[in-house]
Short mmCIF file of C-alpha atoms in Angstrom, two decimals:
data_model
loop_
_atom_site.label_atom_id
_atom_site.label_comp_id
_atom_site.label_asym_id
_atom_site.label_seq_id
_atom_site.Cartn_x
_atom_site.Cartn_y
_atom_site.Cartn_z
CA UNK A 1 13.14 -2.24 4.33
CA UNK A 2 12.10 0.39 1.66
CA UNK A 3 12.11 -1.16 -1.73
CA UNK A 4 11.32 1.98 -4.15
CA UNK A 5 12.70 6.05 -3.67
CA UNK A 6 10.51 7.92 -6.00
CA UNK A 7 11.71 11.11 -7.27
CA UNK A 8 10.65 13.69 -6.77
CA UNK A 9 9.39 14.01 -3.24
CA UNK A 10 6.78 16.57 -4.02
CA UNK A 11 5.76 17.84 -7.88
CA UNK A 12 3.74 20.90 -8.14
CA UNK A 13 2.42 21.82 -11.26
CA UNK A 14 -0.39 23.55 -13.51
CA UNK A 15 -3.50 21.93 -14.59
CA UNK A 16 -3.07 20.42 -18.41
CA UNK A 17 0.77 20.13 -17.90
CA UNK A 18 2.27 16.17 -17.84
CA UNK A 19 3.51 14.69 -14.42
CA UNK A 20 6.64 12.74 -14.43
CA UNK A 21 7.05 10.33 -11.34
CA UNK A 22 10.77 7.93 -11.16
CA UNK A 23 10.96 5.07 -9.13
CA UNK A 24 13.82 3.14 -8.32
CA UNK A 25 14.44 -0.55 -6.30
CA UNK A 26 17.16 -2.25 -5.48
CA UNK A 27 16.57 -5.68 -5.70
CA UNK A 28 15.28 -8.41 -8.56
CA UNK A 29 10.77 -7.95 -8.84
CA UNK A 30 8.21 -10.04 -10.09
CA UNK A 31 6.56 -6.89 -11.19
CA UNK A 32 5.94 -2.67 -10.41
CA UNK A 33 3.31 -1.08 -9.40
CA UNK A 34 1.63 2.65 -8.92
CA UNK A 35 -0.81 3.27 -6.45
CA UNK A 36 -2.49 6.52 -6.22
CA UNK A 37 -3.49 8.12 -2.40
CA UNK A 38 -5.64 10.99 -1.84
CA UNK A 39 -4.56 12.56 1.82
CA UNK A 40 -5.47 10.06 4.60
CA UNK A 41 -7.18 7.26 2.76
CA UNK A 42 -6.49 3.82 1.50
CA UNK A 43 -4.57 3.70 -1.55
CA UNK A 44 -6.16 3.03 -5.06
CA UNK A 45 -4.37 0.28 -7.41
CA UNK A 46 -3.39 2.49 -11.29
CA UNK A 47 -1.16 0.23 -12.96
CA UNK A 48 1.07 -2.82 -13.17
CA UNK A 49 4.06 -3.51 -15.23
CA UNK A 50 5.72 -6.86 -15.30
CA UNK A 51 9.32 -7.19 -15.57
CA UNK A 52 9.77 -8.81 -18.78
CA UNK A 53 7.57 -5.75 -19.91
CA UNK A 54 8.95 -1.92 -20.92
CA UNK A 55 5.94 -0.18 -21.65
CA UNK A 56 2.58 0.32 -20.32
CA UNK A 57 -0.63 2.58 -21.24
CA UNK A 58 -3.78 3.10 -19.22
CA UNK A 59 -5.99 6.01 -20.12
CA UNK A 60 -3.81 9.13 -19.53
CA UNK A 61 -1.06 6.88 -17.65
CA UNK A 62 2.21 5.61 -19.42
CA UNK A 63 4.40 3.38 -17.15
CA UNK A 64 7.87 2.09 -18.50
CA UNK A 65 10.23 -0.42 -16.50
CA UNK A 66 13.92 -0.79 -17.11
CA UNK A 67 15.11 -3.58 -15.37
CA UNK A 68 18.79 -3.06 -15.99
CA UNK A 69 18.80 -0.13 -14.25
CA UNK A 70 16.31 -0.92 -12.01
CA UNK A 71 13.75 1.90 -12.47
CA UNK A 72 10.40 2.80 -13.77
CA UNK A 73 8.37 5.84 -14.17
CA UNK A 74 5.21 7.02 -14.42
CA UNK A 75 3.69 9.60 -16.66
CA UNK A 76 0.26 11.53 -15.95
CA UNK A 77 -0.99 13.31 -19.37
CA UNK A 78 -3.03 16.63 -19.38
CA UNK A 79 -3.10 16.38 -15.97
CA UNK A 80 -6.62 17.52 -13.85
CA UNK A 81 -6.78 19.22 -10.49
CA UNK A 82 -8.25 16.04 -9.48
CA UNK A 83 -5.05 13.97 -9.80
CA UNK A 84 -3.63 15.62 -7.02
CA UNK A 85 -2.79 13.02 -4.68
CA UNK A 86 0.36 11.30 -3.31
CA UNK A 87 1.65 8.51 -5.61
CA UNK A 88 3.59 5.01 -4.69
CA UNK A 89 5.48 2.80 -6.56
CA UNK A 90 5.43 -0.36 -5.12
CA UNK A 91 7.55 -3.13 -6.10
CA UNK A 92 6.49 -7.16 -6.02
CA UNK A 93 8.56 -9.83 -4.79
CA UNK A 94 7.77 -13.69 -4.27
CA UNK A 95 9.77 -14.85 -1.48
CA UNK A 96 9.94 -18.90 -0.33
CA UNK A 97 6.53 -18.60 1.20
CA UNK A 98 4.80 -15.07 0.59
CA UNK A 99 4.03 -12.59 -2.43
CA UNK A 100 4.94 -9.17 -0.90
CA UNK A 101 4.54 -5.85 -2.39
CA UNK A 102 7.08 -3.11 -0.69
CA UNK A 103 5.88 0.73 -1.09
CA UNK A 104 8.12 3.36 -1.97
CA UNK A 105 8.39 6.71 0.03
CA UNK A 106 6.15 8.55 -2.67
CA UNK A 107 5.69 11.49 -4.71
CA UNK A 108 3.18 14.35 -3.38
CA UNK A 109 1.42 15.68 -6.81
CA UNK A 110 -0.36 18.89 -6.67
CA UNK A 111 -1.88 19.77 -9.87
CA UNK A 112 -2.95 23.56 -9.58
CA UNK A 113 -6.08 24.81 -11.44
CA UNK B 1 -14.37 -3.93 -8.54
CA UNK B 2 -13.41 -5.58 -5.40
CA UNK B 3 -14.06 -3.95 -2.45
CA UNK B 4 -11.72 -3.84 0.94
CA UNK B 5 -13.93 -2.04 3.97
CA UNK B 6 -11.67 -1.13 7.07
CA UNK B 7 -13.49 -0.31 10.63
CA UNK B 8 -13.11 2.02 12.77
CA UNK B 9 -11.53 4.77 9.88
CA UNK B 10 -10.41 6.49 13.42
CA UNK B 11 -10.41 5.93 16.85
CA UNK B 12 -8.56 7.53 19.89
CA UNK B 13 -7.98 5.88 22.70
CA UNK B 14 -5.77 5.92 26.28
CA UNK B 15 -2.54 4.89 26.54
CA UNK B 16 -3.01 1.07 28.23
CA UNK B 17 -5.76 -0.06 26.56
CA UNK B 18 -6.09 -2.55 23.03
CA UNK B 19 -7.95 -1.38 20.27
CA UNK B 20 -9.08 -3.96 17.26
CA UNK B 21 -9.46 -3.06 13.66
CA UNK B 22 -11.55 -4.83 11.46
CA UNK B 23 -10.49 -5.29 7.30
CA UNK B 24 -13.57 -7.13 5.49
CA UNK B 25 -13.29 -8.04 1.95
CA UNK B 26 -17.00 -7.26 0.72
CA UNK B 27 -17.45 -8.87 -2.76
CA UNK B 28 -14.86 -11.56 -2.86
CA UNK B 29 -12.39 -14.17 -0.97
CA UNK B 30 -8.94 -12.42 0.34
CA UNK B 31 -6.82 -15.50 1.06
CA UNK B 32 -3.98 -13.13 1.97
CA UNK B 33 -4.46 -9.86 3.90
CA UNK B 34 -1.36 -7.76 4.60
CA UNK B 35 -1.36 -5.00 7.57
CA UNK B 36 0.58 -1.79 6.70
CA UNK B 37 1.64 1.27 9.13
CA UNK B 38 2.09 4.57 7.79
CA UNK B 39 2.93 7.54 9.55
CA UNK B 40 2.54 11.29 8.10
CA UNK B 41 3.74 12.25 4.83
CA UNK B 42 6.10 9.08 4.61
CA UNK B 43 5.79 5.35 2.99
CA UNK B 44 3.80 2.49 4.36
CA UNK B 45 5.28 -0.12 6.15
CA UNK B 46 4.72 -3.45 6.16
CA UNK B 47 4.08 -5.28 9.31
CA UNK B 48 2.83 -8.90 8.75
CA UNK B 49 0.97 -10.76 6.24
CA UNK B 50 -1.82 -12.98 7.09
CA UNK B 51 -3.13 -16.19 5.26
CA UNK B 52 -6.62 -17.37 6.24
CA UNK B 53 -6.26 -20.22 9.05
CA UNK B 54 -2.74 -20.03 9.56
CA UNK B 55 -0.34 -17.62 12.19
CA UNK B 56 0.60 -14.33 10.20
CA UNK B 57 3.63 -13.51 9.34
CA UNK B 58 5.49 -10.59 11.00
CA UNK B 59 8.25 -7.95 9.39
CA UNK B 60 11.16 -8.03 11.35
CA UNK B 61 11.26 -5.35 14.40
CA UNK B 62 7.32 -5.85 14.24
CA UNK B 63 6.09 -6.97 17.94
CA UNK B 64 3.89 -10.37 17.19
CA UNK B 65 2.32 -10.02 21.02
CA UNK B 66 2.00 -6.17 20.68
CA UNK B 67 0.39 -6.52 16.90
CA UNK B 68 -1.93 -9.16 17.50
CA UNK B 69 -3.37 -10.58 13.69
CA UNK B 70 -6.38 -13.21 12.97
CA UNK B 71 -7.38 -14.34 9.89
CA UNK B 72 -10.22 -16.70 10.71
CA UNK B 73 -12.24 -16.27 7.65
CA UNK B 74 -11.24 -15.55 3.91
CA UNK B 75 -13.35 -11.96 4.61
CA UNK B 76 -11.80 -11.33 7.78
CA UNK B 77 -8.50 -10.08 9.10
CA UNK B 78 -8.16 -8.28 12.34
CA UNK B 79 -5.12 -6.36 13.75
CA UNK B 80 -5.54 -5.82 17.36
CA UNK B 81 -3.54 -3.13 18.99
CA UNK B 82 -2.56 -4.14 22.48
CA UNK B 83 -1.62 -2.08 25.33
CA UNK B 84 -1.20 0.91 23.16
CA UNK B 85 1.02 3.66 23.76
CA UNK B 86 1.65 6.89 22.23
CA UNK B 87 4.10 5.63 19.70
CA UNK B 88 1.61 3.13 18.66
CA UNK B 89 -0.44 6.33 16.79
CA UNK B 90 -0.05 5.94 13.04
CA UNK B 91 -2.27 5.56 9.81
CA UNK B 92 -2.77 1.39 9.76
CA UNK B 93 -4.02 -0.14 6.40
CA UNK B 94 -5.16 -3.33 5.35
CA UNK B 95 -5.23 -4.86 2.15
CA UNK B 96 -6.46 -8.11 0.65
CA UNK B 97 -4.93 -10.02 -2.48
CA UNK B 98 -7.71 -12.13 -3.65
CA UNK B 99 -8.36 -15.57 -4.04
CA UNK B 100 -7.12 -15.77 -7.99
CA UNK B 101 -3.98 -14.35 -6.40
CA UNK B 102 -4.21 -11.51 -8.51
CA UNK B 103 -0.99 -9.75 -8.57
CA UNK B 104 -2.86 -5.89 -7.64
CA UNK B 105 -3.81 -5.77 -4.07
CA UNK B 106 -7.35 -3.89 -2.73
CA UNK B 107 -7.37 -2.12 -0.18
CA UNK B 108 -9.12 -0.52 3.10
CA UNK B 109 -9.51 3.00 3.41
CA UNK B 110 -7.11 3.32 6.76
CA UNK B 111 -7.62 3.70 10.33
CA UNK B 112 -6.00 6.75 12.32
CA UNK B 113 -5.02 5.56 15.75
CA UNK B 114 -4.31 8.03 18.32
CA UNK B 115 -3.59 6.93 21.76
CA UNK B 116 -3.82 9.76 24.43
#
C-alpha cells in the first residue's frame, strides 16, 4: 500500500523561484526520505530526516518532519532548470523481519528557464 | 558513492517468454536488494525484498512463481520475468541497501519491459 501522497501532483514554475513539495503518511516511520527522478531512470537518494528530527538542510534543500501530523516537506531554493525532475517522498519502516522504504505517488517539478 | 548497475535498461519481448534482469552492486556489498514496479507517471511499487542466501520476500498480490528473485551473491539480485504477458510491461527497479545497513538505499537506473 502507498505510504506518502505528495502534494502537489505536478509544480510548474520559473527558474530562480523556490519549490515547495508536502508529503504526508499514515502510519508511525523510522525516518523520511526524498528521492529525486529524472524521466525514466533510477531514482537518486537527496535527503533523510529522522523522526525525532524537524529540520534538515542540504545545499539548496530544506526538509522539515512533523510527526504529529504526520507530514514533511521539501523545499528547493533558487531553483535551476536542471531540477526539473519528478520527486518522491518515501517513508521508512522496520517491520519484524525487514527495513522497507514505501514511495509516495510524487510531485512532477518543471522548473522553466 | 555507491554504485547500483541494472541490465538490460530495456528489452521487448513476446508475450510467453521469461526475461531476467540483472541489479549488480559495483563498489560495495548489498545484503538487501528490493525489486520495485513502476508504471507511467505514477509511484513505485514494491514487490519483494531479497536478502543474500535466503528466499525473498514478496508484497502481497505479488506472484512469487511469476516474479522469480535470486540473491546468490551480496552483488547480485536477479528478477526473472516468467511467461510474460502484456500486463507484465512496466518500469522495474532495483535497489540495494548496503552492508552497514545504511538507512538511504542506491539504486539501478530501471529496466523498461515491453512484452509484445
Amino acid at each position: 500500500s502507498q505510504q506518502g501522497e505528495e502534494d502537489p501532483q505536478a509544480l510548474s514554475i520559473q527558474e530562480g523561484e523556490n519549490a515547495t513539495m508536502n508529503c504526508s503518511y499514515k502510519t508511525s516511520i523510522n525516518n523520511l526520505q526524498w528521492y529525486r527522478q529524472n524521466s525514466g531512470r533510477g531514482l537518486v537518494h537527496l535527503i533523510l530526516i529522522r523522526s525525532n528530527e524537524r529540520e534538515k538542510h542540504s545545499g539548496r534543500l530544506r526538509v522539515t518532519l512533523d510527526t504529529s501530523k504526520k507530514s514533511s516537506s521539501l523545499l528547493i531554493t533558487a531553483s535551476r532548470a536542471a531540477d526539473t525532475a519528478s520527486y518522491f517522498c518515501a517513508t521508512a519502516t522496520r517491520g519484524s523481519s525487514n527495513y522497507k522504504l514505501t514511495f509516495g505517488k510524487g510531485t512532477l517539478l518543471t522548473v522553466n528557464p | 558513492g555507491a554504485v547500483v548497475s541494472q541490465h538490460p535498461s530495456r528489452v521487448i519481448c513476446k508475450s510467453g517468454t521469461s526475461v531476467k534482469i540483472e541489479c549488480r552492486s559495483l563498489d560495495f556489498q548489498a545484503t538487501t536488494m528490493f525489486w520495485y514496479r513502476q508504471f507511467p507517471k505514477q509511484s513505485l511499487m514494491l514487490m519483494a525484498t531479497s536478502n543474500e542466501g535466503s528466499k525473498a520476500t514478496y508484497e502481497q498480490g505479488v506472484e512469487k512463481d511469476k516474479f522469480l528473485i535470486n540473491h546468490a551473491s551480496l552483488t547480485l539480485s536477479t528478477l526473472t520475468v516468467t511467461s510474460a504477458h502484456p500486463e507484465d510491461s512496466s518500469f522495474y527497479i532495483c535497489s540495494a541497501r548496503d552492508f552497514q545497513g545504511r538507512e538511504k538505499l542506491f539504486f539501478g537506473s530501471g529496466t523498461q519491459l515491453s512484452v509484445l
